[in-house]
């Protein structure tokens, strides 16, 4: 992949029980919408908001590991997107840990964008999170 290309990263976190067993799904896609990498992982017990932040954080770490420089994150968590953009304050100390980490990771990219998308546009990341949820240990 050329460093000129922008990578789209679709992230989703899920929790069954809130808090309860939680997982994340992350889909890395090129400009044409073709998936070239994905993550589907259990993350232990967490709230839904912690799972959503965890998905963003892991997606950022993985993008850095792969040397991706231009990135656009897409999440169906309006809370995480607005907190990341500074439009909402982060009052929960557990979420503030993720916000601080993601703010630092953001500096590793030449170009960084994050946007809220409706759940139906985030189906692949949701599928990956549910796959991790349903997989045996």
PDB file of C-alpha atoms in Angstrom:
ATOM      1  CA  UNK A   1       0.000   0.000   0.000  1.00  0.00           C
ATOM      2  CA  UNK A   2       1.299   3.405  -0.931  1.00  0.00           C
ATOM      3  CA  UNK A   3       1.920   5.891   1.862  1.00  0.00           C
ATOM      4  CA  UNK A   4      -0.228   8.323  -0.165  1.00  0.00           C
ATOM      5  CA  UNK A   5      -3.270   6.111   0.348  1.00  0.00           C
ATOM      6  CA  UNK A   6      -5.653   6.712   3.197  1.00  0.00           C
ATOM      7  CA  UNK A   7      -6.660   3.715   5.268  1.00  0.00           C
ATOM      8  CA  UNK A   8     -10.177   3.520   6.650  1.00  0.00           C
ATOM      9  CA  UNK A   9     -10.434   1.734   9.984  1.00  0.00           C
ATOM     10  CA  UNK A  10     -13.872   0.619  11.153  1.00  0.00           C
ATOM     11  CA  UNK A  11     -13.959  -0.097  14.905  1.00  0.00           C
ATOM     12  CA  UNK A  12     -16.588  -1.593  17.166  1.00  0.00           C
ATOM     13  CA  UNK A  13     -16.684  -2.774  20.743  1.00  0.00           C
ATOM     14  CA  UNK A  14     -19.361  -4.905  22.321  1.00  0.00           C
ATOM     15  CA  UNK A  15     -20.254  -5.904  25.836  1.00  0.00           C
ATOM     16  CA  UNK A  16     -22.856  -8.440  26.839  1.00  0.00           C
ATOM     17  CA  UNK A  17     -24.123  -7.403  30.224  1.00  0.00           C
ATOM     18  CA  UNK A  18     -22.612  -3.909  30.426  1.00  0.00           C
ATOM     19  CA  UNK A  19     -20.352  -4.709  32.186  1.00  0.00           C
ATOM     20  CA  UNK A  20     -19.909  -8.215  30.951  1.00  0.00           C
ATOM     21  CA  UNK A  21     -17.915 -10.292  28.500  1.00  0.00           C
ATOM     22  CA  UNK A  22     -16.551  -7.856  25.936  1.00  0.00           C
ATOM     23  CA  UNK A  23     -14.860  -7.968  22.549  1.00  0.00           C
ATOM     24  CA  UNK A  24     -13.636  -5.722  19.766  1.00  0.00           C
ATOM     25  CA  UNK A  25     -13.769  -5.871  15.987  1.00  0.00           C
ATOM     26  CA  UNK A  26     -11.584  -3.777  13.695  1.00  0.00           C
ATOM     27  CA  UNK A  27     -11.567  -3.744   9.892  1.00  0.00           C
ATOM     28  CA  UNK A  28      -8.773  -2.058   7.910  1.00  0.00           C
ATOM     29  CA  UNK A  29      -9.889  -1.067   4.421  1.00  0.00           C
ATOM     30  CA  UNK A  30      -8.286   0.712   1.479  1.00  0.00           C
ATOM     31  CA  UNK A  31      -9.793   3.610  -0.493  1.00  0.00           C
ATOM     32  CA  UNK A  32     -11.885   1.155  -2.527  1.00  0.00           C
ATOM     33  CA  UNK A  33     -13.416  -0.438   0.563  1.00  0.00           C
ATOM     34  CA  UNK A  34     -11.421  -3.658   0.280  1.00  0.00           C
ATOM     35  CA  UNK A  35     -10.482  -5.146   3.633  1.00  0.00           C
ATOM     36  CA  UNK A  36      -6.778  -5.958   3.896  1.00  0.00           C
ATOM     37  CA  UNK A  37      -6.485  -6.648   7.631  1.00  0.00           C
ATOM     38  CA  UNK A  38      -8.781  -7.228  10.596  1.00  0.00           C
ATOM     39  CA  UNK A  39      -8.771  -7.873  14.338  1.00  0.00           C
ATOM     40  CA  UNK A  40     -11.364  -9.825  16.297  1.00  0.00           C
ATOM     41  CA  UNK A  41     -10.483 -10.128  19.984  1.00  0.00           C
ATOM     42  CA  UNK A  42     -11.980 -10.812  23.387  1.00  0.00           C
ATOM     43  CA  UNK A  43     -10.991  -8.158  25.937  1.00  0.00           C
ATOM     44  CA  UNK A  44     -12.353  -9.655  29.171  1.00  0.00           C
ATOM     45  CA  UNK A  45     -15.145  -8.035  31.158  1.00  0.00           C
ATOM     46  CA  UNK A  46     -15.891  -4.403  30.349  1.00  0.00           C
ATOM     47  CA  UNK A  47     -18.650  -1.879  29.835  1.00  0.00           C
ATOM     48  CA  UNK A  48     -19.758  -1.089  26.306  1.00  0.00           C
ATOM     49  CA  UNK A  49     -18.029   2.318  26.421  1.00  0.00           C
ATOM     50  CA  UNK A  50     -14.739   0.751  27.566  1.00  0.00           C
ATOM     51  CA  UNK A  51     -15.046  -1.800  24.740  1.00  0.00           C
ATOM     52  CA  UNK A  52     -15.610   0.984  22.180  1.00  0.00           C
ATOM     53  CA  UNK A  53     -12.585   2.947  23.426  1.00  0.00           C
ATOM     54  CA  UNK A  54     -10.527  -0.262  23.489  1.00  0.00           C
ATOM     55  CA  UNK A  55     -11.391  -0.893  19.828  1.00  0.00           C
ATOM     56  CA  UNK A  56     -10.201   2.593  18.848  1.00  0.00           C
ATOM     57  CA  UNK A  57      -7.006   2.259  20.875  1.00  0.00           C
ATOM     58  CA  UNK A  58      -6.168  -1.183  19.438  1.00  0.00           C
ATOM     59  CA  UNK A  59      -6.947   0.036  15.929  1.00  0.00           C
ATOM     60  CA  UNK A  60      -4.549   2.941  16.366  1.00  0.00           C
ATOM     61  CA  UNK A  61      -1.813   0.699  17.777  1.00  0.00           C
ATOM     62  CA  UNK A  62      -2.204  -1.785  14.934  1.00  0.00           C
ATOM     63  CA  UNK A  63      -2.143   0.970  12.302  1.00  0.00           C
ATOM     64  CA  UNK A  64       1.098   2.314  13.778  1.00  0.00           C
ATOM     65  CA  UNK A  65       2.551  -1.203  13.854  1.00  0.00           C
ATOM     66  CA  UNK A  66       1.738  -1.549  10.147  1.00  0.00           C
ATOM     67  CA  UNK A  67       3.313   1.806   9.288  1.00  0.00           C
ATOM     68  CA  UNK A  68       0.051   3.423   8.185  1.00  0.00           C
ATOM     69  CA  UNK A  69       0.422   7.216   8.081  1.00  0.00           C
ATOM     70  CA  UNK A  70      -2.910   8.513   6.746  1.00  0.00           C
ATOM     71  CA  UNK A  71      -5.927   7.185   8.561  1.00  0.00           C
ATOM     72  CA  UNK A  72      -9.657   7.716   8.887  1.00  0.00           C
ATOM     73  CA  UNK A  73     -11.406   6.004  11.785  1.00  0.00           C
ATOM     74  CA  UNK A  74     -15.110   5.230  11.571  1.00  0.00           C
ATOM     75  CA  UNK A  75     -17.062   4.275  14.717  1.00  0.00           C
ATOM     76  CA  UNK A  76     -20.726   3.857  15.549  1.00  0.00           C
ATOM     77  CA  UNK A  77     -20.083   5.170  19.075  1.00  0.00           C
ATOM     78  CA  UNK A  78     -21.054   8.825  19.017  1.00  0.00           C
ATOM     79  CA  UNK A  79     -19.768   9.147  22.604  1.00  0.00           C
ATOM     80  CA  UNK A  80     -16.222   8.005  21.748  1.00  0.00           C
ATOM     81  CA  UNK A  81     -16.050  10.139  18.592  1.00  0.00           C
ATOM     82  CA  UNK A  82     -17.265  13.279  20.377  1.00  0.00           C
ATOM     83  CA  UNK A  83     -14.989  12.652  23.356  1.00  0.00           C
ATOM     84  CA  UNK A  84     -12.018  12.088  21.035  1.00  0.00           C
ATOM     85  CA  UNK A  85     -12.792  15.337  19.176  1.00  0.00           C
ATOM     86  CA  UNK A  86     -13.141  17.221  22.471  1.00  0.00           C
ATOM     87  CA  UNK A  87     -16.844  17.963  21.907  1.00  0.00           C
ATOM     88  CA  UNK A  88     -17.795  15.999  25.055  1.00  0.00           C
ATOM     89  CA  UNK A  89     -15.820  15.963  28.277  1.00  0.00           C
ATOM     90  CA  UNK A  90     -14.513  12.630  29.545  1.00  0.00           C
ATOM     91  CA  UNK A  91     -15.685  12.349  33.161  1.00  0.00           C
ATOM     92  CA  UNK A  92     -15.136   8.616  33.733  1.00  0.00           C
ATOM     93  CA  UNK A  93     -11.573   7.859  34.906  1.00  0.00           C
ATOM     94  CA  UNK A  94     -11.472   4.513  33.066  1.00  0.00           C
ATOM     95  CA  UNK A  95     -12.383   6.229  29.800  1.00  0.00           C
ATOM     96  CA  UNK A  96      -9.922   9.065  30.461  1.00  0.00           C
ATOM     97  CA  UNK A  97      -7.072   6.516  30.403  1.00  0.00           C
ATOM     98  CA  UNK A  98      -8.097   5.555  26.851  1.00  0.00           C
ATOM     99  CA  UNK A  99      -8.612   9.187  25.776  1.00  0.00           C
ATOM    100  CA  UNK A 100      -5.133  10.163  26.992  1.00  0.00           C
ATOM    101  CA  UNK A 101      -3.561   7.150  25.264  1.00  0.00           C
ATOM    102  CA  UNK A 102      -5.420   7.776  21.981  1.00  0.00           C
ATOM    103  CA  UNK A 103      -4.468  11.475  22.029  1.00  0.00           C
ATOM    104  CA  UNK A 104      -0.816  10.408  22.252  1.00  0.00           C
ATOM    105  CA  UNK A 105      -1.167   7.733  19.542  1.00  0.00           C
ATOM    106  CA  UNK A 106      -2.830  10.255  17.228  1.00  0.00           C
ATOM    107  CA  UNK A 107       0.477  12.116  16.937  1.00  0.00           C
ATOM    108  CA  UNK A 108       1.990   9.114  15.114  1.00  0.00           C
ATOM    109  CA  UNK A 109      -0.107   9.786  11.996  1.00  0.00           C
ATOM    110  CA  UNK A 110       0.528  12.313   9.228  1.00  0.00           C
ATOM    111  CA  UNK A 111      -3.206  12.660   8.837  1.00  0.00           C
ATOM    112  CA  UNK A 112      -5.876  11.560  11.324  1.00  0.00           C
ATOM    113  CA  UNK A 113      -9.651  11.749  11.055  1.00  0.00           C
ATOM    114  CA  UNK A 114     -12.399  10.238  13.178  1.00  0.00           C
ATOM    115  CA  UNK A 115     -16.102  10.260  12.387  1.00  0.00           C
ATOM    116  CA  UNK A 116     -19.301   8.812  13.727  1.00  0.00           C
ATOM    117  CA  UNK A 117     -21.185   6.526  11.325  1.00  0.00           C
ATOM    118  CA  UNK A 118     -24.552   4.815  11.801  1.00  0.00           C
ATOM    119  CA  UNK A 119     -24.407   1.219  13.038  1.00  0.00           C
ATOM    120  CA  UNK A 120     -25.547  -0.171   9.670  1.00  0.00           C
ATOM    121  CA  UNK A 121     -22.435   1.348   8.033  1.00  0.00           C
ATOM    122  CA  UNK A 122     -20.238  -0.404  10.601  1.00  0.00           C
ATOM    123  CA  UNK A 123     -21.501  -3.939   9.969  1.00  0.00           C
ATOM    124  CA  UNK A 124     -18.097  -5.550   9.335  1.00  0.00           C
ATOM    125  CA  UNK A 125     -16.557  -4.306  12.609  1.00  0.00           C
ATOM    126  CA  UNK A 126     -19.722  -5.358  14.457  1.00  0.00           C
ATOM    127  CA  UNK A 127     -19.493  -8.806  12.832  1.00  0.00           C
ATOM    128  CA  UNK A 128     -15.861  -9.145  13.951  1.00  0.00           C
ATOM    129  CA  UNK A 129     -16.692  -8.126  17.534  1.00  0.00           C
ATOM    130  CA  UNK A 130     -19.553 -10.619  17.673  1.00  0.00           C
ATOM    131  CA  UNK A 131     -17.337 -13.344  16.182  1.00  0.00           C
ATOM    132  CA  UNK A 132     -14.877 -12.826  19.042  1.00  0.00           C
ATOM    133  CA  UNK A 133     -17.748 -12.811  21.556  1.00  0.00           C
ATOM    134  CA  UNK A 134     -19.084 -16.115  20.264  1.00  0.00           C
ATOM    135  CA  UNK A 135     -15.717 -17.885  19.887  1.00  0.00           C
ATOM    136  CA  UNK A 136     -14.604 -20.422  22.442  1.00  0.00           C
ATOM    137  CA  UNK A 137     -11.606 -19.482  24.617  1.00  0.00           C
TER     138      UNK A 137
END
